[in-house]
mmCIF file of C-alpha atoms and ligand atoms in Angstrom:
data_model
loop_
_atom_site.group_PDB
_atom_site.id
_atom_site.type_symbol
_atom_site.label_atom_id
_atom_site.label_comp_id
_atom_site.label_asym_id
_atom_site.label_seq_id
_atom_site.Cartn_x
_atom_site.Cartn_y
_atom_site.Cartn_z
ATOM 1 C CA MET A 1 4.712 -4.031 -29.032
ATOM 2 C CA LYS A 2 4.577 -1.512 -26.182
ATOM 3 C CA LYS A 3 7.429 -1.784 -23.743
ATOM 4 C CA PRO A 4 6.358 -2.267 -20.126
ATOM 5 C CA VAL A 5 6.712 -0.007 -17.113
ATOM 6 C CA ILE A 6 7.920 -2.086 -14.157
ATOM 7 C CA ALA A 7 8.067 -1.040 -10.500
ATOM 8 C CA ILE A 8 10.363 -2.906 -8.103
ATOM 9 C CA ASP A 9 10.101 -1.957 -4.446
ATOM 10 C CA GLY A 10 11.305 -3.565 -1.279
ATOM 11 C CA TYR A 11 13.686 -3.619 1.644
ATOM 12 C CA SER A 12 17.313 -2.513 1.518
ATOM 13 C CA SER A 13 19.770 -5.054 0.111
ATOM 14 C CA THR A 14 17.210 -7.389 -1.409
ATOM 15 C CA GLY A 15 19.030 -6.974 -4.709
ATOM 16 C CA LYS A 16 16.478 -4.607 -6.257
ATOM 17 C CA SER A 17 18.951 -2.565 -8.278
ATOM 18 C CA SER A 18 21.230 -5.294 -9.573
ATOM 19 C CA ILE A 19 18.224 -7.453 -10.476
ATOM 20 C CA SER A 20 16.484 -4.525 -12.191
ATOM 21 C CA LYS A 21 19.609 -3.813 -14.195
ATOM 22 C CA VAL A 22 19.707 -7.361 -15.625
ATOM 23 C CA ILE A 23 15.980 -7.315 -16.408
ATOM 24 C CA ALA A 24 16.406 -3.952 -18.141
ATOM 25 C CA ASP A 25 19.197 -5.410 -20.311
ATOM 26 C CA LYS A 26 17.152 -8.494 -21.173
ATOM 27 C CA LEU A 27 13.976 -6.580 -22.056
ATOM 28 C CA GLY A 28 15.606 -3.498 -23.569
ATOM 29 C CA LEU A 29 14.321 -1.127 -20.904
ATOM 30 C CA ILE A 30 15.834 1.894 -19.194
ATOM 31 C CA HIS A 31 16.766 1.203 -15.571
ATOM 32 C CA LEU A 32 16.432 3.875 -12.902
ATOM 33 C CA ASP A 33 17.832 3.199 -9.421
ATOM 34 C CA THR A 34 15.857 5.801 -7.474
ATOM 35 C CA GLY A 35 17.737 5.095 -4.224
ATOM 36 C CA ALA A 36 20.830 6.536 -5.933
ATOM 37 C CA LEU A 37 18.960 9.838 -6.375
ATOM 38 C CA TYR A 38 18.197 10.055 -2.643
ATOM 39 C CA ARG A 39 21.807 9.131 -1.948
ATOM 40 C CA GLY A 40 22.940 11.871 -4.345
ATOM 41 C CA VAL A 41 20.921 14.515 -2.508
ATOM 42 C CA THR A 42 22.342 13.209 0.786
ATOM 43 C CA TRP A 43 25.901 13.444 -0.535
ATOM 44 C CA PHE A 44 25.225 17.031 -1.623
ATOM 45 C CA ALA A 45 23.871 17.839 1.866
ATOM 46 C CA LEU A 46 26.922 16.317 3.565
ATOM 47 C CA GLN A 47 29.196 18.478 1.420
ATOM 48 C CA ASN A 48 27.247 21.724 1.506
ATOM 49 C CA CYS A 49 24.640 21.835 4.282
ATOM 50 C CA ILE A 50 26.292 20.962 7.583
ATOM 51 C CA ASP A 51 25.482 22.900 10.784
ATOM 52 C CA GLU A 52 27.903 23.764 13.601
ATOM 53 C CA ASN A 53 27.209 20.391 15.314
ATOM 54 C CA GLY A 54 28.206 18.459 12.215
ATOM 55 C CA SER A 55 24.617 17.438 11.360
ATOM 56 C CA ILE A 56 22.752 18.066 8.142
ATOM 57 C CA ASP A 57 20.991 21.444 8.199
ATOM 58 C CA LEU A 58 17.717 20.494 6.513
ATOM 59 C CA GLN A 59 16.483 24.056 6.027
ATOM 60 C CA LYS A 60 19.700 24.900 4.236
ATOM 61 C CA LEU A 61 19.293 21.785 2.098
ATOM 62 C CA PHE A 62 15.714 22.734 1.156
ATOM 63 C CA SER A 63 16.793 26.206 0.074
ATOM 64 C CA SER A 64 19.692 24.700 -1.921
ATOM 65 C CA LEU A 65 17.691 22.081 -3.836
ATOM 66 C CA ASP A 66 17.668 24.267 -6.940
ATOM 67 C CA GLN A 67 21.479 23.970 -7.028
ATOM 68 C CA ILE A 68 21.322 20.194 -7.384
ATOM 69 C CA GLU A 69 21.541 18.681 -10.832
ATOM 70 C CA LEU A 70 21.516 14.893 -10.820
ATOM 71 C CA GLU A 71 22.092 13.025 -14.046
ATOM 72 C CA PHE A 72 22.751 9.406 -15.009
ATOM 73 C CA ARG A 73 25.305 8.884 -17.777
ATOM 74 C CA ASN A 74 25.734 5.597 -19.577
ATOM 75 C CA ASN A 75 29.235 4.197 -19.292
ATOM 76 C CA ASP A 76 29.426 0.901 -21.222
ATOM 77 C CA GLY A 77 25.943 -0.110 -20.118
ATOM 78 C CA GLU A 78 26.505 1.000 -16.542
ATOM 79 C CA LEU A 79 24.640 4.079 -15.372
ATOM 80 C CA ILE A 80 26.911 6.441 -13.474
ATOM 81 C CA LEU A 81 25.380 9.141 -11.272
ATOM 82 C CA TYR A 82 26.716 12.678 -11.693
ATOM 83 C CA LEU A 83 26.051 15.520 -9.297
ATOM 84 C CA ASN A 84 26.586 18.882 -10.951
ATOM 85 C CA HIS A 85 28.747 17.167 -13.617
ATOM 86 C CA ILE A 86 30.925 15.255 -11.131
ATOM 87 C CA ASP A 87 30.885 11.440 -10.902
ATOM 88 C CA ILE A 88 29.621 10.568 -7.389
ATOM 89 C CA SER A 89 28.916 6.865 -7.981
ATOM 90 C CA LYS A 90 31.424 5.744 -5.355
ATOM 91 C CA GLN A 91 30.658 8.454 -2.780
ATOM 92 C CA ILE A 92 26.946 7.581 -2.639
ATOM 93 C CA ARG A 93 27.764 4.066 -1.377
ATOM 94 C CA THR A 94 29.802 5.196 1.635
ATOM 95 C CA ASN A 95 28.639 4.534 5.214
ATOM 96 C CA GLU A 96 28.370 8.267 5.770
ATOM 97 C CA VAL A 97 25.691 8.465 3.087
ATOM 98 C CA SER A 98 23.961 5.221 4.170
ATOM 99 C CA ASP A 99 23.735 6.513 7.740
ATOM 100 C CA ASN A 100 22.071 9.787 6.706
ATOM 101 C CA VAL A 101 20.008 8.955 3.630
ATOM 102 C CA SER A 102 16.798 7.880 5.379
ATOM 103 C CA ILE A 103 16.499 11.164 7.269
ATOM 104 C CA VAL A 104 16.987 13.102 4.036
ATOM 105 C CA ALA A 105 14.570 10.818 2.127
ATOM 106 C CA LYS A 106 11.880 11.415 4.778
ATOM 107 C CA GLN A 107 11.578 15.086 3.932
ATOM 108 C CA LYS A 108 8.622 16.236 1.834
ATOM 109 C CA GLU A 109 10.720 18.909 0.097
ATOM 110 C CA VAL A 110 13.245 16.298 -1.032
ATOM 111 C CA ARG A 111 10.609 13.798 -2.155
ATOM 112 C CA ASP A 112 8.711 16.461 -4.132
ATOM 113 C CA PHE A 113 11.970 17.565 -5.734
ATOM 114 C CA LEU A 114 12.725 14.026 -6.978
ATOM 115 C CA LEU A 115 9.160 12.929 -7.777
ATOM 116 C CA HIS A 116 8.776 15.051 -10.860
ATOM 117 C CA SER A 117 11.953 13.823 -12.575
ATOM 118 C CA GLN A 118 11.156 10.185 -11.780
ATOM 119 C CA ARG A 119 7.659 10.473 -13.293
ATOM 120 C CA SER A 120 8.771 12.310 -16.397
ATOM 121 C CA LEU A 121 11.375 9.621 -17.118
ATOM 122 C CA ALA A 122 8.612 6.998 -17.153
ATOM 123 C CA GLU A 123 6.253 8.879 -19.446
ATOM 124 C CA LYS A 124 7.440 7.189 -22.627
ATOM 125 C CA GLY A 125 7.277 3.688 -21.085
ATOM 126 C CA GLY A 126 9.985 1.072 -21.417
ATOM 127 C CA ILE A 127 11.423 1.549 -17.955
ATOM 128 C CA ILE A 128 12.134 -0.423 -14.813
ATOM 129 C CA MET A 129 12.408 1.678 -11.683
ATOM 130 C CA ASP A 130 13.462 0.399 -8.298
ATOM 131 C CA GLY A 131 12.955 2.033 -4.917
ATOM 132 C CA ARG A 132 10.558 2.101 -1.982
ATOM 133 C CA ASP A 133 7.473 3.944 -3.245
ATOM 134 C CA ILE A 134 7.503 3.258 -6.971
ATOM 135 C CA GLY A 135 4.427 1.004 -7.097
ATOM 136 C CA THR A 136 2.521 3.028 -4.497
ATOM 137 C CA VAL A 137 3.317 6.675 -5.322
ATOM 138 C CA VAL A 138 5.662 7.303 -8.253
ATOM 139 C CA LEU A 139 4.122 4.907 -10.790
ATOM 140 C CA PRO A 140 0.832 3.628 -9.385
ATOM 141 C CA ASN A 141 -0.249 2.611 -12.896
ATOM 142 C CA ALA A 142 2.857 0.526 -13.642
ATOM 143 C CA ASP A 143 2.194 -2.556 -15.774
ATOM 144 C CA TYR A 144 3.994 -4.789 -13.270
ATOM 145 C CA LYS A 145 4.791 -4.305 -9.612
ATOM 146 C CA PHE A 146 7.078 -6.454 -7.531
ATOM 147 C CA PHE A 147 7.935 -6.203 -3.848
ATOM 148 C CA LEU A 148 11.182 -7.839 -2.723
ATOM 149 C CA THR A 149 11.939 -8.990 0.774
ATOM 150 C CA ALA A 150 14.522 -11.268 2.481
ATOM 151 C CA SER A 151 15.663 -12.069 6.029
ATOM 152 C CA ILE A 152 17.762 -9.473 7.838
ATOM 153 C CA ASP A 153 20.773 -11.815 8.120
ATOM 154 C CA GLU A 154 20.766 -12.588 4.421
ATOM 155 C CA ARG A 155 20.456 -8.904 3.578
ATOM 156 C CA THR A 156 23.294 -8.053 5.959
ATOM 157 C CA ASN A 157 25.545 -10.569 4.193
ATOM 158 C CA ARG A 158 24.699 -9.183 0.773
ATOM 159 C CA ARG A 159 25.322 -5.595 1.820
ATOM 160 C CA TYR A 160 28.568 -6.555 3.574
ATOM 161 C CA PHE A 161 29.937 -8.263 0.459
ATOM 162 C CA GLU A 162 28.759 -5.403 -1.755
ATOM 163 C CA LEU A 163 30.706 -2.934 0.392
ATOM 164 C CA GLU A 164 33.731 -5.223 0.386
ATOM 165 C CA SER A 165 33.661 -5.426 -3.404
ATOM 166 C CA LEU A 166 33.629 -1.624 -3.519
ATOM 167 C CA GLY A 167 36.690 -1.543 -1.257
ATOM 168 C CA ILE A 168 34.661 -0.005 1.592
ATOM 169 C CA GLN A 169 35.537 -1.372 5.044
ATOM 170 C CA ALA A 170 32.627 -2.187 7.324
ATOM 171 C CA GLU A 171 31.732 -4.138 10.466
ATOM 172 C CA ARG A 172 29.055 -6.767 9.933
ATOM 173 C CA GLU A 173 27.119 -5.722 13.066
ATOM 174 C CA GLN A 174 27.230 -2.093 11.986
ATOM 175 C CA VAL A 175 25.927 -3.023 8.523
ATOM 176 C CA LYS A 176 23.043 -4.939 10.126
ATOM 177 C CA LYS A 177 22.209 -2.053 12.448
ATOM 178 C CA ASN A 178 22.181 0.402 9.558
ATOM 179 C CA LEU A 179 19.760 -1.824 7.606
ATOM 180 C CA ILE A 180 17.407 -2.181 10.587
ATOM 181 C CA VAL A 181 17.390 1.543 11.347
ATOM 182 C CA ARG A 182 16.929 2.458 7.697
ATOM 183 C CA ASP A 183 14.055 -0.008 7.186
ATOM 184 C CA LYS A 184 12.348 1.389 10.276
ATOM 185 C CA ILE A 185 12.631 5.025 9.202
ATOM 186 C CA ASP A 186 11.675 4.170 5.596
ATOM 187 C CA SER A 187 8.591 2.165 6.654
ATOM 188 C CA GLU A 188 7.355 4.534 9.329
ATOM 189 C CA ARG A 189 7.770 7.877 7.594
ATOM 190 C CA GLU A 190 4.661 9.913 6.878
ATOM 191 C CA ILE A 191 5.204 10.566 3.184
ATOM 192 C CA ALA A 192 5.469 7.711 0.697
ATOM 193 C CA PRO A 193 6.611 5.043 3.190
ATOM 194 C CA LEU A 194 8.153 1.755 2.146
ATOM 195 C CA LYS A 195 5.021 -0.313 1.642
ATOM 196 C CA GLN A 196 3.902 -3.117 -0.571
ATOM 197 C CA ALA A 197 1.373 -1.951 -3.175
ATOM 198 C CA GLU A 198 -1.852 -3.916 -2.928
ATOM 199 C CA ASP A 199 -1.415 -5.219 -6.450
ATOM 200 C CA ALA A 200 2.299 -6.037 -6.127
ATOM 201 C CA ILE A 201 3.698 -9.549 -6.470
ATOM 202 C CA VAL A 202 5.710 -10.294 -3.312
ATOM 203 C CA ILE A 203 8.971 -12.188 -3.673
ATOM 204 C CA ASP A 204 10.922 -13.384 -0.629
ATOM 205 C CA ASN A 205 14.362 -14.143 -2.033
ATOM 206 C CA THR A 206 16.105 -15.217 1.193
ATOM 207 C CA ASN A 207 16.758 -18.612 -0.365
ATOM 208 C CA LEU A 208 16.859 -17.571 -3.998
ATOM 209 C CA THR A 209 19.943 -16.643 -5.984
ATOM 210 C CA LYS A 210 20.031 -13.445 -7.979
ATOM 211 C CA ASP A 211 19.390 -15.452 -11.182
ATOM 212 C CA GLY A 212 16.542 -17.320 -9.495
ATOM 213 C CA THR A 213 14.891 -14.037 -8.541
ATOM 214 C CA ILE A 214 15.346 -12.671 -12.053
ATOM 215 C CA ASP A 215 13.790 -15.793 -13.605
ATOM 216 C CA LEU A 216 10.848 -15.606 -11.232
ATOM 217 C CA ILE A 217 10.195 -11.959 -12.087
ATOM 218 C CA LEU A 218 10.547 -12.630 -15.812
ATOM 219 C CA SER A 219 8.079 -15.527 -15.560
ATOM 220 C CA HIS A 220 5.419 -12.996 -14.561
ATOM 221 C CA ILE A 221 6.152 -10.590 -17.411
ATOM 222 C CA LYS A 222 4.303 -11.355 -20.594
ATOM 223 C CA ASN A 223 4.433 -9.567 -23.903
ATOM 224 C CA ILE A 224 2.187 -6.540 -23.632
HETATM 225 O O1 DC B 301 17.885 1.527 -2.383
HETATM 226 P P1 DC B 301 18.906 2.283 -1.533
HETATM 227 O O2 DC B 301 19.329 1.537 -0.303
HETATM 228 O O3 DC B 301 20.054 2.792 -2.311
HETATM 229 O O4 DC B 301 18.084 3.583 -1.013
HETATM 230 C C1 DC B 301 18.664 4.517 -0.168
HETATM 231 C C2 DC B 301 17.600 5.214 0.672
HETATM 232 O O5 DC B 301 16.806 6.053 -0.142
HETATM 233 C C3 DC B 301 16.630 4.299 1.404
HETATM 234 O O6 DC B 301 17.037 4.075 2.742
HETATM 235 C C4 DC B 301 15.329 5.030 1.376
HETATM 236 C C5 DC B 301 15.450 6.033 0.280
HETATM 237 N N1 DC B 301 14.586 5.781 -0.875
HETATM 238 C C6 DC B 301 13.307 6.253 -0.822
HETATM 239 O O7 DC B 301 12.905 6.800 0.202
HETATM 240 N N2 DC B 301 12.486 6.117 -1.888
HETATM 241 C C7 DC B 301 12.906 5.495 -3.009
HETATM 242 N N3 DC B 301 12.081 5.391 -4.061
HETATM 243 C C8 DC B 301 14.220 4.977 -3.074
HETATM 244 C C9 DC B 301 15.035 5.119 -1.976
#
């Protein structure tokens, strides 16, 4: 039996990554959280490509892309992101990264840089990838496409508790603002915007638990 290729797109903090991880475990698939890759590039830029005003120097980032090696390593079933052989899994969740990632992810140079590695990982099948443009651009021929959405207040709560569990302090209003700004930049950008693929199954999980969302997705996936 051929293992499926599954694309999960949607708004920030709809649970895409944690849900994809469980589905990957259940179906024996590889899980790729593509948002972590954009966060990894952003973390690199914040460390290495800052101009005299303290902002990210995009030109410097573009000319440094060949110095970025991002790699997921499996640690007891959990995929840990390494940047140039250093574990950056905690750093990529900080507010500093969240506040800058959409501007970095908007750039054609950055998207082209990450597109190739995302596609080549899916070539052999048996993968679930979550992000914003997986069903539309990265894997338009995916066997299954889902698009997750939820109300802004519910997403704010989820993100707030996620940060708390990581020991990262945050203000609820600030978390909400970051989500709104990020969704706007992600949806309105010129290249590969956050958009529901025409053939995607839309799931609003405002009133669904994580398990409820997982069951609903699994109910659509048949043996192929
Ligand atoms: O899923 P996340 O919140 O970790 O994603 C972080 C940012 O990365 C998000 O604001 C937009 C960008 N992103 C993207 O542009 N394309 C993807 N496939 C995944 C994420």
